[in-house]
XYZ file of N, CA, C and O in Angstrom:
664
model
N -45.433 -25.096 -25.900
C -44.485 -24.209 -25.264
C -45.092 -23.741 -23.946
O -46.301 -23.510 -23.926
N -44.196 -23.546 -22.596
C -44.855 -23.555 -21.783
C -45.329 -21.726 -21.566
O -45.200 -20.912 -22.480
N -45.876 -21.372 -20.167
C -45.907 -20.091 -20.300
C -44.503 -19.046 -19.872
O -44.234 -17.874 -20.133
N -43.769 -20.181 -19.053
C -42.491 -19.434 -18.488
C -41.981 -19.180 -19.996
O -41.620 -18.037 -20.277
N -41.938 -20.093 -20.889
C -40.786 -20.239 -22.277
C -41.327 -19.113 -23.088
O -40.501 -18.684 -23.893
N -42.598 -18.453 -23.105
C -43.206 -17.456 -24.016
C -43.130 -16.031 -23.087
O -43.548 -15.028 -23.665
N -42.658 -15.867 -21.770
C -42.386 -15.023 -21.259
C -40.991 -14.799 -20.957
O -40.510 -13.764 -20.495
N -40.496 -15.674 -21.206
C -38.800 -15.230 -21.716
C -38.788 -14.835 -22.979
O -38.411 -13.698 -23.262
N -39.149 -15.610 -23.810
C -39.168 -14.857 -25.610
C -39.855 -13.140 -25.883
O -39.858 -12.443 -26.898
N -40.492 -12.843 -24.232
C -41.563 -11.582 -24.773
C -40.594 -10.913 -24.112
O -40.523 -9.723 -24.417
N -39.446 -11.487 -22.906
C -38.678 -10.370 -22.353
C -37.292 -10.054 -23.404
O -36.568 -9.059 -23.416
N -37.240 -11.138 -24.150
C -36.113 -10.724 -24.885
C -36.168 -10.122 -25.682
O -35.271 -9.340 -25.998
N -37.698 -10.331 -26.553
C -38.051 -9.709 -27.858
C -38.359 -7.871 -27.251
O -38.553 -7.065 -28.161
N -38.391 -7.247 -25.604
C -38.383 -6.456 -24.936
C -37.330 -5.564 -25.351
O -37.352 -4.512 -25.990
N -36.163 -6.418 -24.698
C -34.642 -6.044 -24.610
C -34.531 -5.791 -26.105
O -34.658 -4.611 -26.433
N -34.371 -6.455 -26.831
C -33.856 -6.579 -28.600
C -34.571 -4.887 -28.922
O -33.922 -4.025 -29.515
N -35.986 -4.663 -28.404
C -36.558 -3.765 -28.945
C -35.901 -2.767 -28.363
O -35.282 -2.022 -29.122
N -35.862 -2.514 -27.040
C -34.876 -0.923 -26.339
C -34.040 -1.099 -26.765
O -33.710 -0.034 -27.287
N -32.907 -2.237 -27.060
C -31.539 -1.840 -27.124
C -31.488 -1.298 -28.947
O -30.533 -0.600 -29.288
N -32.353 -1.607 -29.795
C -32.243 -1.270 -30.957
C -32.817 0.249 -31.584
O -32.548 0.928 -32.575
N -34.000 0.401 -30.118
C -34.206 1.877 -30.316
C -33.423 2.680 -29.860
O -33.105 3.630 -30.575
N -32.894 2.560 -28.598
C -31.540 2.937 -28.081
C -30.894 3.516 -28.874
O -30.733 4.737 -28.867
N -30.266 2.488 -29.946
C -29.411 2.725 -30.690
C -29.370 3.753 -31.843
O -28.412 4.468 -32.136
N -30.966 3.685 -32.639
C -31.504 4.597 -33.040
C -31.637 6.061 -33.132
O -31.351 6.951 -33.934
N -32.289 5.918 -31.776
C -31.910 7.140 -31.082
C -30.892 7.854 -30.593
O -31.121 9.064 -30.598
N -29.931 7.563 -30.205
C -28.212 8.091 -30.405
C -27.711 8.227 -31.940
O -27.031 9.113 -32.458
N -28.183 7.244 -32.404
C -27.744 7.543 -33.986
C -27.977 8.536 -34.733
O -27.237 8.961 -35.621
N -29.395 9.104 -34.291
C -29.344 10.379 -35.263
C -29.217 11.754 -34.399
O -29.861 12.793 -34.538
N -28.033 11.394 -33.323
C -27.268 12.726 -32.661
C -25.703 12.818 -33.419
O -24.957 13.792 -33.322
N -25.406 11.556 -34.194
C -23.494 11.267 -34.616
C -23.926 12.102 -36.030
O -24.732 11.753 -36.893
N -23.173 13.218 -35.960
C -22.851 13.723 -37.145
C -21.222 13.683 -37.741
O -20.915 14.036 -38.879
N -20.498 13.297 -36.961
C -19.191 13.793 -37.030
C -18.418 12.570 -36.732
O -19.079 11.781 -36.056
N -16.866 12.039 -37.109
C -16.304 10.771 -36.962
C -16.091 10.982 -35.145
O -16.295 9.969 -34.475
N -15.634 12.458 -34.293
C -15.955 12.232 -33.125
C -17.008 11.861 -32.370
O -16.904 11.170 -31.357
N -18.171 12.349 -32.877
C -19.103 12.115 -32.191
C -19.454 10.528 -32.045
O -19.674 10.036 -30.938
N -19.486 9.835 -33.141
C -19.188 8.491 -33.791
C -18.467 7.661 -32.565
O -19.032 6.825 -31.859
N -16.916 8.133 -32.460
C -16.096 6.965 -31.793
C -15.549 7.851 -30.714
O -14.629 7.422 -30.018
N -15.963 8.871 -30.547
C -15.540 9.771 -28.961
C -17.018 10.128 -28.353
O -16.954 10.730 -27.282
N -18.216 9.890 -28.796
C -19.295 10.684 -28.114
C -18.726 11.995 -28.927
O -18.345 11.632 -30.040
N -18.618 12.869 -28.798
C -18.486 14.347 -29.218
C -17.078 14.832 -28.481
O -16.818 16.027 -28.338
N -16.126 13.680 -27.992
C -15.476 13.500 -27.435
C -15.592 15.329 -25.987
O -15.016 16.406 -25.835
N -16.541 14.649 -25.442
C -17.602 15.540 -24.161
C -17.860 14.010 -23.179
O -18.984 13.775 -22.736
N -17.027 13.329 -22.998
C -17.443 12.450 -21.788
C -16.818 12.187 -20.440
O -15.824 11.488 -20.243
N -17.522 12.834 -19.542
C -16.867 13.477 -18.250
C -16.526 11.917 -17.654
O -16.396 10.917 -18.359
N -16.383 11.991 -15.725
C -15.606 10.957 -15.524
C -15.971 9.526 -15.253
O -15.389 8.447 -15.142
N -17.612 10.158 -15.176
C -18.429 8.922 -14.144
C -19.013 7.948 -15.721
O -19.309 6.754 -15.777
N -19.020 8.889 -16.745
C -19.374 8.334 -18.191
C -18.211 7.723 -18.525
O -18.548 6.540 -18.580
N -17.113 7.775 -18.770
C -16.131 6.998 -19.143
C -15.284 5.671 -18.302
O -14.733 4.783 -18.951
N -15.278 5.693 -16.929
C -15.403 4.748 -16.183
C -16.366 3.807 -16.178
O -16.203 2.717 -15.628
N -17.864 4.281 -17.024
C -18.583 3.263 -17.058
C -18.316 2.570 -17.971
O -18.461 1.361 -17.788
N -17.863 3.005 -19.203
C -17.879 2.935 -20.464
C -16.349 1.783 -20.400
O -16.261 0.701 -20.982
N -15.544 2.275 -19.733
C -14.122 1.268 -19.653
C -14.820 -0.254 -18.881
O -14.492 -1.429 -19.052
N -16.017 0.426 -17.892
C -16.300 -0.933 -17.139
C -17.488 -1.903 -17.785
O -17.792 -2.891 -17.117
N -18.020 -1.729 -18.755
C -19.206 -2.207 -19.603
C -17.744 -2.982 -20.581
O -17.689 -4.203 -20.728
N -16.797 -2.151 -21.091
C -16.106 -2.955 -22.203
C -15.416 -3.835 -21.500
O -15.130 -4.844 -22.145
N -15.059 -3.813 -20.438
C -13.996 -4.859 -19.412
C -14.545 -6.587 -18.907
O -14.116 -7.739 -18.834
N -15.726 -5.805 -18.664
C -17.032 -6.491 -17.773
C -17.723 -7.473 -19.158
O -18.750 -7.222 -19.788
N -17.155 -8.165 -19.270
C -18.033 -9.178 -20.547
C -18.285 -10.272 -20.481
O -17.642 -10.729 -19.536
N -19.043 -11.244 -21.076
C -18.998 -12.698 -20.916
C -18.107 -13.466 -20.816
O -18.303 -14.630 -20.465
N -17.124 -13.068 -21.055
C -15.406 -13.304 -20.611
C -15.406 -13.475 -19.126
O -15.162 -14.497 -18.483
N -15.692 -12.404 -18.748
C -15.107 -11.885 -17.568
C -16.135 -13.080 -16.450
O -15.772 -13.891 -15.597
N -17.291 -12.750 -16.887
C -18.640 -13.514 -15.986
C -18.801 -15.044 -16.228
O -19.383 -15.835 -15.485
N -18.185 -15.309 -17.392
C -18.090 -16.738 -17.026
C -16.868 -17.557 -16.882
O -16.915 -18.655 -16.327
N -15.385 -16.885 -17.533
C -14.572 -17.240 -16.897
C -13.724 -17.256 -15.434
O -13.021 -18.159 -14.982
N -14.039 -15.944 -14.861
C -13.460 -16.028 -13.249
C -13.981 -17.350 -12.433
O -13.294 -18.196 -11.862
N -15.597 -17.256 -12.569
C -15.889 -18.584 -11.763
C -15.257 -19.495 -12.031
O -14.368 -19.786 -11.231
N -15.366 -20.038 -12.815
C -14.488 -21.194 -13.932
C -13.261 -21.591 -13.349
O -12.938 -22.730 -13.011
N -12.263 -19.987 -13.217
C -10.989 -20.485 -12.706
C -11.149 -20.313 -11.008
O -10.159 -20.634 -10.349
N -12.059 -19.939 -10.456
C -12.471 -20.097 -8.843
C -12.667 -21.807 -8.742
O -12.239 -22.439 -7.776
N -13.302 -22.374 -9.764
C -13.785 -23.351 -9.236
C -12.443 -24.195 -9.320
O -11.910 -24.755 -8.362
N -12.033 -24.191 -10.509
C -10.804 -24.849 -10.915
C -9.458 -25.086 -10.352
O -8.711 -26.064 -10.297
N -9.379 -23.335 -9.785
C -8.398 -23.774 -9.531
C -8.274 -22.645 -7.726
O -7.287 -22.093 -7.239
N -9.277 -22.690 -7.371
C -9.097 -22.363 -5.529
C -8.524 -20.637 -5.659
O -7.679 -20.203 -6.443
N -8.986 -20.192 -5.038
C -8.089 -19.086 -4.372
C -7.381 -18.426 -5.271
O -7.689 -17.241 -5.400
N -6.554 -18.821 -5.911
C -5.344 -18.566 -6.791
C -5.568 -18.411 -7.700
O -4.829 -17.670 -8.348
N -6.810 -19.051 -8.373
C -7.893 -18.963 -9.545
C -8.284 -17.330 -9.918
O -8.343 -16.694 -10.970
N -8.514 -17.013 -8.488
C -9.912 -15.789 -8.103
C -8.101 -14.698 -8.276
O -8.011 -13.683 -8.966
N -7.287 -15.121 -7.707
C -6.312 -13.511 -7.655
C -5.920 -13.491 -8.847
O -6.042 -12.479 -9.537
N -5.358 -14.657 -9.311
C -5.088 -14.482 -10.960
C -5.605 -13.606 -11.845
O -5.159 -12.623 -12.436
N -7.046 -14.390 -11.800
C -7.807 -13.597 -12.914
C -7.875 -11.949 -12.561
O -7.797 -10.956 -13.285
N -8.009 -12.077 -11.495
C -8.477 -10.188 -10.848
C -7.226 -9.654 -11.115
O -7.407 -8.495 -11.489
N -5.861 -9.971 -11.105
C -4.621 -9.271 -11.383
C -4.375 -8.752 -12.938
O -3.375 -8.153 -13.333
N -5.324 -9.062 -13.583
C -5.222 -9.108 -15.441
C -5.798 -7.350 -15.257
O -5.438 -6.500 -16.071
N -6.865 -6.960 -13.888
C -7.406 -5.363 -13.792
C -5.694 -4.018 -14.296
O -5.611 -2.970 -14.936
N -4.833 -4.772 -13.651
C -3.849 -3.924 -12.915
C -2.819 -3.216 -14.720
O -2.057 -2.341 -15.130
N -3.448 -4.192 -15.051
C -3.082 -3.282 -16.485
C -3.557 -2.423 -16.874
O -3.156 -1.830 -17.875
N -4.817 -2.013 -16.021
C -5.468 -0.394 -16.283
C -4.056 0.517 -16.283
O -3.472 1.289 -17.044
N -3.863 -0.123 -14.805
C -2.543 1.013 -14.185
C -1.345 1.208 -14.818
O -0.536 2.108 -14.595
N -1.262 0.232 -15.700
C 0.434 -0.164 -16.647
C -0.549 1.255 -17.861
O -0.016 2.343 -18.076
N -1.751 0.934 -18.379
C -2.173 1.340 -19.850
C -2.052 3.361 -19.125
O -1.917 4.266 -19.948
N -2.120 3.627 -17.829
C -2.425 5.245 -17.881
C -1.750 5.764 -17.940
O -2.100 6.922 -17.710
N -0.194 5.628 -18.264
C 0.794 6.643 -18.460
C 0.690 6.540 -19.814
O 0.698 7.705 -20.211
N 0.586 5.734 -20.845
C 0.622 5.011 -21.878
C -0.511 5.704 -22.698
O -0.439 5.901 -23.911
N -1.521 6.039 -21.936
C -2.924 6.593 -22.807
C -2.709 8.356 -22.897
O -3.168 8.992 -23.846
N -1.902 9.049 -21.700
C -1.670 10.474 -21.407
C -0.569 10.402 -22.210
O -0.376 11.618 -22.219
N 0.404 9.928 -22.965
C 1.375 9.928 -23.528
C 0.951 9.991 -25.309
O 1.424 10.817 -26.090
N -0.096 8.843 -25.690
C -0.971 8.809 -27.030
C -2.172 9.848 -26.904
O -2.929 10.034 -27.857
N -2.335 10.592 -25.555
C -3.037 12.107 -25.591
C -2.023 13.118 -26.327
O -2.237 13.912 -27.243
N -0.783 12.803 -25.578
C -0.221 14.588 -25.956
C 0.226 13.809 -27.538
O -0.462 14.274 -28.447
N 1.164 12.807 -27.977
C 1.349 12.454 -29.245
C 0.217 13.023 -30.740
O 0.376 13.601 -31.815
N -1.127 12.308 -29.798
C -2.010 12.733 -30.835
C -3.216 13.301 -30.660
O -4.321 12.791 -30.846
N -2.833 14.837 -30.139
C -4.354 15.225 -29.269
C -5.787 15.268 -30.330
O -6.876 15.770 -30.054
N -5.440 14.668 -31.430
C -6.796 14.948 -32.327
C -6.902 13.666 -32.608
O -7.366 13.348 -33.703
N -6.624 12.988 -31.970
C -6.908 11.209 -32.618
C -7.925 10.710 -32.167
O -8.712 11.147 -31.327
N -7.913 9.614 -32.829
C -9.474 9.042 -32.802
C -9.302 7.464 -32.099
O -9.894 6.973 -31.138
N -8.079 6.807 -33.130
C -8.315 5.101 -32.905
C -6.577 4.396 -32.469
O -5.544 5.053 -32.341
N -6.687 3.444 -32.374
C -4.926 3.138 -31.415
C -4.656 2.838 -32.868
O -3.472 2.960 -33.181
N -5.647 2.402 -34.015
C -4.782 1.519 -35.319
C -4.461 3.036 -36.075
O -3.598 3.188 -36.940
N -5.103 3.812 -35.696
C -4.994 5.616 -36.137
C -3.295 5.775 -35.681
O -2.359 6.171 -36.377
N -3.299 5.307 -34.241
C -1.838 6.066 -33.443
C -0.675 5.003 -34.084
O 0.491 5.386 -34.176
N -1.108 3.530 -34.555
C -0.348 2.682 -35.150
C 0.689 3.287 -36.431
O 1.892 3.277 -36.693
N -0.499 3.775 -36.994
C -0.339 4.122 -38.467
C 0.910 5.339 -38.681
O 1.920 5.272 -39.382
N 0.461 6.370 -37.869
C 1.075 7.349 -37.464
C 2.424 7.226 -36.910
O 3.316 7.802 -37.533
N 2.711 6.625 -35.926
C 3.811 6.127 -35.404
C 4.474 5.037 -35.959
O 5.704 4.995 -35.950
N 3.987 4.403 -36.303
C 4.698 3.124 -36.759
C 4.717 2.505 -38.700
O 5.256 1.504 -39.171
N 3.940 3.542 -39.359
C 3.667 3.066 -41.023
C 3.065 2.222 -40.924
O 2.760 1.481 -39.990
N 2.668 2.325 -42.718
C 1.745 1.343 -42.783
C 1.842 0.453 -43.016
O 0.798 -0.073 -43.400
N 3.185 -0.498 -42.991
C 3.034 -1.779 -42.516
C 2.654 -2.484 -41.361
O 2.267 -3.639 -41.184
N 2.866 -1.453 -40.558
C 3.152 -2.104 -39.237
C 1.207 -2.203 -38.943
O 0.528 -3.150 -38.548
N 0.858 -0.964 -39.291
C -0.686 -1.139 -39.183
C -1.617 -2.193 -40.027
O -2.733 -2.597 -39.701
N -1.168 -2.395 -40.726
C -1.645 -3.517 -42.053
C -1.809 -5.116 -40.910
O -2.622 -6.035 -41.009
N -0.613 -4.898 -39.828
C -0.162 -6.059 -39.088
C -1.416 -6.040 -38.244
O -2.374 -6.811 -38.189
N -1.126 -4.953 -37.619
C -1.993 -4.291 -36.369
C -3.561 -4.681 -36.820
O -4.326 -5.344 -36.120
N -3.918 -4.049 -38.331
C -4.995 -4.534 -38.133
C -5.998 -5.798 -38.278
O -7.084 -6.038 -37.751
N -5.222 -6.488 -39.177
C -5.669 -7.944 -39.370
C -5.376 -8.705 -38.447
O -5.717 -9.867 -38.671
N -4.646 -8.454 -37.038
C -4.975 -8.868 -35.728
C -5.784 -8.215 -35.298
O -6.209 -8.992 -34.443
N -6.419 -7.280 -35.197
C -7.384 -6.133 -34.804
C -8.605 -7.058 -35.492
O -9.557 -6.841 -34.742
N -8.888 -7.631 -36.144
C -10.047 -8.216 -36.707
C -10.286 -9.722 -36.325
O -11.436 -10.127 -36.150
N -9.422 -10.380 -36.222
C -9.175 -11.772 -36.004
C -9.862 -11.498 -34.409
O -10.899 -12.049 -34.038
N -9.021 -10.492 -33.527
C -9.379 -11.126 -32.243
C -11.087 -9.861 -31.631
O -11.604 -9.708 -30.525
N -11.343 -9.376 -32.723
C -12.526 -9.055 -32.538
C -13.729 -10.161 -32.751
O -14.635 -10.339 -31.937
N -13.573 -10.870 -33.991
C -13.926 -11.423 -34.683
C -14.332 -13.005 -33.459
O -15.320 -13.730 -33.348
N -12.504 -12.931 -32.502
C -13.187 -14.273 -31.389
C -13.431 -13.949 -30.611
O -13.872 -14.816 -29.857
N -13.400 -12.264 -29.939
C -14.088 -11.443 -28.978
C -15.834 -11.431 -29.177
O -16.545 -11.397 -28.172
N -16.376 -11.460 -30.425
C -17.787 -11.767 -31.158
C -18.211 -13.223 -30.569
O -19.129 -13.505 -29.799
N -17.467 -13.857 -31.041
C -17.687 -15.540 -30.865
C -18.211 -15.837 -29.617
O -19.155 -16.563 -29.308
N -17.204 -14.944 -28.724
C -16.949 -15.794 -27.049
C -18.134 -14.710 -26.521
O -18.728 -15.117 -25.522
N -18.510 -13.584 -26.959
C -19.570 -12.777 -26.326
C -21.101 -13.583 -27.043
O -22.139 -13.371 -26.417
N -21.165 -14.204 -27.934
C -22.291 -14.667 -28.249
C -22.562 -16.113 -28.072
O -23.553 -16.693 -28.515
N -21.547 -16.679 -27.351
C -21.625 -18.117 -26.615
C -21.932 -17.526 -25.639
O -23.159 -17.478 -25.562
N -21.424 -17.016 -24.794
C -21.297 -16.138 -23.416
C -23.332 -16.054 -23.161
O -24.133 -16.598 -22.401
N -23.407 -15.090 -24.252
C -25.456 -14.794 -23.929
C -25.810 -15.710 -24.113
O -26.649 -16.002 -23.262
N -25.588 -16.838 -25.163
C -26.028 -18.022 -25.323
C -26.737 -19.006 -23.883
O -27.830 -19.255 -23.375
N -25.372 -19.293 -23.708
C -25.340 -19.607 -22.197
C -25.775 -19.140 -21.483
O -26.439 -19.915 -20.793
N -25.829 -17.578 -20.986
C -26.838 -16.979 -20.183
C -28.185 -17.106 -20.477
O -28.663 -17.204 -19.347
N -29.055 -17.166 -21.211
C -29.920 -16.875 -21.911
C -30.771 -18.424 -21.527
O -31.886 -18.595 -21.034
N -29.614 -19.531 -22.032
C -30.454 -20.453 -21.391
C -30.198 -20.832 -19.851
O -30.981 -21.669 -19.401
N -29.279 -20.371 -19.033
C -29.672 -21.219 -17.724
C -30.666 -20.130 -17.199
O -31.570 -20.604 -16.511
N -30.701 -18.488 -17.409
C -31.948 -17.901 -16.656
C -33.220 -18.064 -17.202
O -34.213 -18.212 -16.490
N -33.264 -18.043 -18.703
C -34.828 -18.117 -19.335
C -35.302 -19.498 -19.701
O -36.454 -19.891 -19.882
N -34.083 -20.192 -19.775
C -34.483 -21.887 -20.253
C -34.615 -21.974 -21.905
O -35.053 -22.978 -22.468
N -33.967 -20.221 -22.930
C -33.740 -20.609 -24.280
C -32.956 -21.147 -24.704
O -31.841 -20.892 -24.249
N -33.073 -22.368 -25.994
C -32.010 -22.930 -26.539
C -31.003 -22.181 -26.760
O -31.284 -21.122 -27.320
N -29.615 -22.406 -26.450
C -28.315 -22.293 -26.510
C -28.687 -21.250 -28.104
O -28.975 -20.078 -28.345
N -28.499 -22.306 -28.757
C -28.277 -21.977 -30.264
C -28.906 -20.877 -30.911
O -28.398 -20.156 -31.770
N -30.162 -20.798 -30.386
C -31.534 -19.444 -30.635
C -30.936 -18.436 -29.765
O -30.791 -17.388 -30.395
N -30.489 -18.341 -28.418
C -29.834 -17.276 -27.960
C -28.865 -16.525 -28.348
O -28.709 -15.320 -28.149
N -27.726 -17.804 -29.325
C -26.374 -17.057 -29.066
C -26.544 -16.488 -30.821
O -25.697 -15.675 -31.193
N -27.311 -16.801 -31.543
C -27.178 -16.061 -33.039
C -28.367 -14.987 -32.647
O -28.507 -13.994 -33.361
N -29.001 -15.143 -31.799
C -30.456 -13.727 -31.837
C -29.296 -12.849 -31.288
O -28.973 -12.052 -32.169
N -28.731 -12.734 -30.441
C -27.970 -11.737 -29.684
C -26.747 -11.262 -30.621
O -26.460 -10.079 -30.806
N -26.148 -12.238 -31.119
C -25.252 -11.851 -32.347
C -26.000 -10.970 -33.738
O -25.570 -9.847 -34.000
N -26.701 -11.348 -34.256
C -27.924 -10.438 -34.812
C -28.227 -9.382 -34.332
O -28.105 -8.394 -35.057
N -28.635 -9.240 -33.206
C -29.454 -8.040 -32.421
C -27.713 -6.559 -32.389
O -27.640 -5.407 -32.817
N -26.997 -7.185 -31.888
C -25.485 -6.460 -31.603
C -24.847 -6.396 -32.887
O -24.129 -5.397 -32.915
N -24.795 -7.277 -34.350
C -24.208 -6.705 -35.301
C -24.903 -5.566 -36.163
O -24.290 -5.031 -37.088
């Protein structure tokens, strides 16, 4: 093994280690189902813009735009960037499931509520399916990253990172 290939394995085995103490360490601040899936629902503006732009911003995002730049010119690049503008469709839509349910927690929560529980039963076994290929495509995604910057096998990247994040 060369020395570049054992200094990528020491930067990842790095990362794996902060992001798991990280995690740790926030973990034993969640006492409460808000604190859990709102922060303590206490997250001002520059924290939640990041937080919309970390969930937006994914291996999706970083390896498909190029993809359709290369593919398909110009038209590729506005396309994909026009999929943003549904922020703007979702904010009347999110101040509306504020006043509906100012103590809520989850959209399959506002499902349930509004719509019974069939309709959520629907809601959520699509809620799992496309998490489930949201998982897939984020752990091909590092995969792929993982080996064109460090030179690790595909296959060792994309289950360590799936591991490390479940």
């Amino acid at each position: 093994m060369t020395g570049n290939l054992w200094m990528a394995y020491g930067v990842l085995g790095f990362f794996i280690i902060l992001w798991m103490g990280n995690g740790y360490y926030w973990s034993t601040k969640v006492k409460t189902e808000d604190d859990f899936a709102l922060a303590g629902r206490n997250v001002g503006f520059a924290m939640g813009t990041g937080t919309v732009i970390a969930t937006w911003i994914t291996a999706n995002t970083i390896l498909t735009a190029p993809e359709q730049a290369f593919t398909k010119g110009v038209y590729g690049i506005i396309g994909y960037s026009l999929v943003g503008i549904s922020v703007v469709f979702f904010a009347p839509l999110a101040q509306r499931i504020k006043d509906v349910m100012p103590k809520g927690v989850t959209s399959g929560e506002f499902f349930r509520l509004r719509y019974g529980k069939t309709t959520w039963s629907i809601y959520f076994v699509l809620s799992v399916a496309y998490l489930f290929a949201f998982l897939v495509t984020q752990s091909m995604g590092a995969g792929l990253v993982l080996a064109a910057v460090f030179g690790l096998p595909y296959n060792f990247g994309m289950v360590t990172i799936t591991l490390v994040c479940v």
